[in-house]
């Protein structure tokens, strides 16, 4: 797996975009991502749709490589860590998470994060709330129009369509406006929304090898 990076400045803070669906904030030693959707494959299997365990394993392997690359001290997960409550995939995630007891896990709750007290204890989260604010930057799963602070969000799973002579190619992306940074979905097992995106945004589209500003 190749990690390609691009530094951007937001609110006088330097953030590092990656082509691996995550953002790094050096000052805070924080790896930031959203929409991991742990448990989605197990949920589909439970409902009779055969999906390989390898889908989530691949997501966690990418996270492990990002940990090795950036050496973060905390994760900021901007919503939808989980997909459908507790299931066998959550057990696998907790087993993976236990390899990194030194990393603080902060969850900004998303619409899929229906977490009971028992499940919260099982996940061993260090922080769980509907929002998180650091240095006048608000982390919230879905953009809050009533809040004037700059927001880092997830939820939409943004994508960008590139028209080639042969076919249309849809790629994941970051979207940045004057008041929002929209993160791509970290899990590769998600659709891409190319319509419900912030207006007048700058798009940072990425492939396995490069990041392109559009």
Tab-separated table of C-alpha atoms in Angstrom:
chain	number	residue	atom	x	y	z
A	1	UNK	CA	0.000	0.000	0.000
A	2	UNK	CA	1.376	3.383	-1.025
A	3	UNK	CA	0.692	6.407	1.179
A	4	UNK	CA	0.573	9.710	-0.693
A	5	UNK	CA	0.129	12.939	1.280
A	6	UNK	CA	-0.753	16.574	0.683
A	7	UNK	CA	-0.602	19.321	3.317
A	8	UNK	CA	-3.360	21.908	3.539
A	9	UNK	CA	-3.919	24.817	5.935
A	10	UNK	CA	-7.257	25.249	7.690
A	11	UNK	CA	-7.908	27.802	10.445
A	12	UNK	CA	-4.139	28.402	10.587
A	13	UNK	CA	-3.601	24.713	11.302
A	14	UNK	CA	-1.731	22.306	9.028
A	15	UNK	CA	-3.516	19.074	8.141
A	16	UNK	CA	-2.213	16.240	6.001
A	17	UNK	CA	-4.570	14.633	3.508
A	18	UNK	CA	-3.823	11.064	2.490
A	19	UNK	CA	-4.868	8.880	-0.401
A	20	UNK	CA	-5.877	6.283	2.212
A	21	UNK	CA	-9.124	8.030	3.215
A	22	UNK	CA	-7.745	9.624	6.387
A	23	UNK	CA	-6.441	12.975	7.603
A	24	UNK	CA	-3.521	13.603	9.983
A	25	UNK	CA	-3.190	16.592	12.321
A	26	UNK	CA	0.453	16.762	13.330
A	27	UNK	CA	-0.023	19.364	16.077
A	28	UNK	CA	-2.546	17.140	17.858
A	29	UNK	CA	-0.872	13.869	16.842
A	30	UNK	CA	-4.334	12.827	15.668
A	31	UNK	CA	-5.364	10.489	12.859
A	32	UNK	CA	-8.817	11.606	11.718
A	33	UNK	CA	-11.295	9.562	9.688
A	34	UNK	CA	-14.992	8.754	9.473
A	35	UNK	CA	-17.433	6.058	8.388
A	36	UNK	CA	-15.512	2.891	9.165
A	37	UNK	CA	-18.854	1.036	9.478
A	38	UNK	CA	-17.530	-1.866	11.536
A	39	UNK	CA	-20.054	-4.683	11.415
A	40	UNK	CA	-21.482	-3.956	7.996
A	41	UNK	CA	-20.260	-7.186	6.412
A	42	UNK	CA	-21.461	-9.268	9.382
A	43	UNK	CA	-24.840	-7.520	9.183
A	44	UNK	CA	-25.131	-8.441	5.483
A	45	UNK	CA	-24.156	-12.057	6.195
A	46	UNK	CA	-26.765	-12.245	8.958
A	47	UNK	CA	-29.345	-11.166	6.386
A	48	UNK	CA	-28.359	-13.831	3.882
A	49	UNK	CA	-25.892	-11.905	1.699
A	50	UNK	CA	-22.559	-13.729	1.566
A	51	UNK	CA	-19.654	-11.312	2.016
A	52	UNK	CA	-16.058	-12.158	2.870
A	53	UNK	CA	-14.533	-11.190	6.236
A	54	UNK	CA	-11.602	-9.861	4.228
A	55	UNK	CA	-13.442	-6.590	3.523
A	56	UNK	CA	-13.130	-5.332	7.094
A	57	UNK	CA	-9.716	-6.937	7.544
A	58	UNK	CA	-8.470	-4.835	4.630
A	59	UNK	CA	-9.782	-1.642	6.271
A	60	UNK	CA	-8.063	-2.494	9.544
A	61	UNK	CA	-4.816	-3.377	7.771
A	62	UNK	CA	-4.858	0.081	6.142
A	63	UNK	CA	-5.372	1.643	9.559
A	64	UNK	CA	-2.434	-0.321	10.958
A	65	UNK	CA	-0.185	0.932	8.156
A	66	UNK	CA	-1.331	4.521	8.788
A	67	UNK	CA	-0.535	4.089	12.495
A	68	UNK	CA	2.958	2.901	11.636
A	69	UNK	CA	3.427	5.796	9.188
A	70	UNK	CA	2.136	8.689	11.320
A	71	UNK	CA	2.594	7.353	14.887
A	72	UNK	CA	-0.599	9.025	16.154
A	73	UNK	CA	-1.413	9.450	19.818
A	74	UNK	CA	-5.161	9.543	19.224
A	75	UNK	CA	-7.867	8.722	16.734
A	76	UNK	CA	-10.705	11.128	16.058
A	77	UNK	CA	-13.455	9.072	14.428
A	78	UNK	CA	-15.989	11.494	12.942
A	79	UNK	CA	-19.024	9.252	13.150
A	80	UNK	CA	-20.246	5.839	12.058
A	81	UNK	CA	-17.542	3.763	13.664
A	82	UNK	CA	-20.180	1.036	13.740
A	83	UNK	CA	-22.854	0.032	11.261
A	84	UNK	CA	-25.434	-2.135	13.027
A	85	UNK	CA	-24.655	-2.451	16.725
A	86	UNK	CA	-22.750	-5.399	18.173
A	87	UNK	CA	-21.811	-8.433	16.065
A	88	UNK	CA	-18.848	-10.656	15.208
A	89	UNK	CA	-17.098	-7.879	13.262
A	90	UNK	CA	-17.096	-5.738	16.412
A	91	UNK	CA	-15.291	-8.569	18.228
A	92	UNK	CA	-12.679	-8.542	15.485
A	93	UNK	CA	-12.335	-4.773	15.697
A	94	UNK	CA	-11.844	-4.872	19.485
A	95	UNK	CA	-9.176	-7.560	19.091
A	96	UNK	CA	-7.397	-5.341	16.534
A	97	UNK	CA	-7.789	-2.220	18.726
A	98	UNK	CA	-6.170	-3.965	21.700
A	99	UNK	CA	-2.871	-3.915	19.803
A	100	UNK	CA	-2.740	-0.141	20.326
A	101	UNK	CA	-3.413	0.576	24.017
A	102	UNK	CA	-1.346	3.789	23.794
A	103	UNK	CA	-3.721	5.402	21.260
A	104	UNK	CA	-6.646	7.395	22.638
A	105	UNK	CA	-9.884	6.579	20.779
A	106	UNK	CA	-12.300	9.504	20.448
A	107	UNK	CA	-15.672	8.879	18.833
A	108	UNK	CA	-17.913	11.627	17.516
A	109	UNK	CA	-21.187	9.753	17.279
A	110	UNK	CA	-22.825	9.228	13.900
A	111	UNK	CA	-26.305	8.101	12.938
A	112	UNK	CA	-25.224	4.438	12.888
A	113	UNK	CA	-23.500	4.562	16.284
A	114	UNK	CA	-26.255	3.101	18.431
A	115	UNK	CA	-24.044	2.122	21.337
A	116	UNK	CA	-25.378	0.655	24.565
A	117	UNK	CA	-23.476	0.982	27.850
A	118	UNK	CA	-22.401	-2.648	27.491
A	119	UNK	CA	-21.108	-2.092	23.968
A	120	UNK	CA	-19.374	1.153	24.968
A	121	UNK	CA	-17.512	-0.745	27.673
A	122	UNK	CA	-16.583	-3.461	25.191
A	123	UNK	CA	-15.207	-0.904	22.705
A	124	UNK	CA	-13.093	0.762	25.444
A	125	UNK	CA	-13.630	4.233	23.994
A	126	UNK	CA	-11.802	7.116	25.682
A	127	UNK	CA	-14.319	9.708	24.481
A	128	UNK	CA	-17.844	9.514	23.053
A	129	UNK	CA	-20.051	12.506	22.307
A	130	UNK	CA	-22.134	14.025	19.533
A	131	UNK	CA	-19.377	16.592	18.862
A	132	UNK	CA	-15.797	17.451	19.735
A	133	UNK	CA	-14.169	20.871	19.618
A	134	UNK	CA	-10.409	21.460	19.431
A	135	UNK	CA	-8.864	24.893	18.793
A	136	UNK	CA	-12.130	26.368	17.439
A	137	UNK	CA	-12.547	23.450	15.015
A	138	UNK	CA	-15.725	21.452	15.486
A	139	UNK	CA	-15.837	17.740	14.715
A	140	UNK	CA	-19.382	16.576	14.001
A	141	UNK	CA	-20.682	13.706	11.887
A	142	UNK	CA	-23.086	15.736	9.735
A	143	UNK	CA	-22.683	19.449	9.010
A	144	UNK	CA	-24.484	21.656	11.556
A	145	UNK	CA	-25.866	24.726	9.793
A	146	UNK	CA	-26.692	26.357	13.114
A	147	UNK	CA	-23.039	26.421	14.210
A	148	UNK	CA	-20.683	29.074	12.811
A	149	UNK	CA	-17.444	27.267	13.656
A	150	UNK	CA	-15.340	25.539	11.013
A	151	UNK	CA	-16.468	21.909	10.922
A	152	UNK	CA	-14.763	18.638	10.015
A	153	UNK	CA	-17.501	16.180	9.053
A	154	UNK	CA	-18.258	12.793	7.514
A	155	UNK	CA	-21.560	11.054	6.755
A	156	UNK	CA	-21.928	11.809	3.029
A	157	UNK	CA	-19.221	9.478	1.610
A	158	UNK	CA	-18.203	12.074	-1.027
A	159	UNK	CA	-17.212	11.071	-4.551
A	160	UNK	CA	-16.160	12.872	-7.708
A	161	UNK	CA	-16.898	11.792	-11.284
A	162	UNK	CA	-14.118	12.016	-13.857
A	163	UNK	CA	-15.259	11.736	-17.464
A	164	UNK	CA	-12.864	9.847	-19.707
A	165	UNK	CA	-13.225	8.962	-23.382
A	166	UNK	CA	-14.030	5.393	-22.409
A	167	UNK	CA	-16.224	5.671	-19.304
A	168	UNK	CA	-17.060	7.708	-16.233
A	169	UNK	CA	-14.796	7.025	-13.268
A	170	UNK	CA	-16.067	7.688	-9.747
A	171	UNK	CA	-13.406	8.336	-7.098
A	172	UNK	CA	-13.507	9.156	-3.366
A	173	UNK	CA	-12.454	12.642	-2.302
A	174	UNK	CA	-12.103	15.275	0.397
A	175	UNK	CA	-14.198	18.432	-0.072
A	176	UNK	CA	-13.136	21.754	1.468
A	177	UNK	CA	-15.181	24.960	1.701
A	178	UNK	CA	-14.759	28.114	3.755
A	179	UNK	CA	-16.555	26.492	6.704
A	180	UNK	CA	-16.219	22.721	6.233
A	181	UNK	CA	-13.848	19.860	5.514
A	182	UNK	CA	-15.828	16.815	4.404
A	183	UNK	CA	-13.991	13.519	4.868
A	184	UNK	CA	-14.268	10.507	2.581
A	185	UNK	CA	-15.665	7.291	4.028
A	186	UNK	CA	-12.746	5.301	5.410
A	187	UNK	CA	-14.261	1.927	4.601
A	188	UNK	CA	-13.954	0.904	0.987
A	189	UNK	CA	-17.239	-0.992	1.372
A	190	UNK	CA	-19.374	2.134	0.947
A	191	UNK	CA	-21.056	3.892	-1.945
A	192	UNK	CA	-19.936	7.313	-3.175
A	193	UNK	CA	-22.297	10.312	-3.196
A	194	UNK	CA	-21.515	12.695	-6.048
A	195	UNK	CA	-24.616	14.885	-5.674
A	196	UNK	CA	-25.215	15.939	-2.059
A	197	UNK	CA	-21.902	17.735	-1.623
A	198	UNK	CA	-21.048	21.157	-0.202
A	199	UNK	CA	-21.367	24.039	-2.654
A	200	UNK	CA	-18.318	25.919	-3.963
A	201	UNK	CA	-15.913	23.348	-2.622
A	202	UNK	CA	-12.377	22.419	-3.561
A	203	UNK	CA	-12.110	18.726	-4.331
A	204	UNK	CA	-9.090	16.626	-3.433
A	205	UNK	CA	-9.650	13.448	-5.428
A	206	UNK	CA	-7.376	10.476	-4.884
A	207	UNK	CA	-6.394	7.166	-6.359
A	208	UNK	CA	-4.214	4.392	-4.943
A	209	UNK	CA	-1.165	6.431	-5.929
A	210	UNK	CA	-1.960	10.173	-6.138
A	211	UNK	CA	-4.012	13.094	-4.777
A	212	UNK	CA	-5.365	15.613	-7.283
A	213	UNK	CA	-6.790	19.040	-6.470
A	214	UNK	CA	-9.770	19.858	-8.696
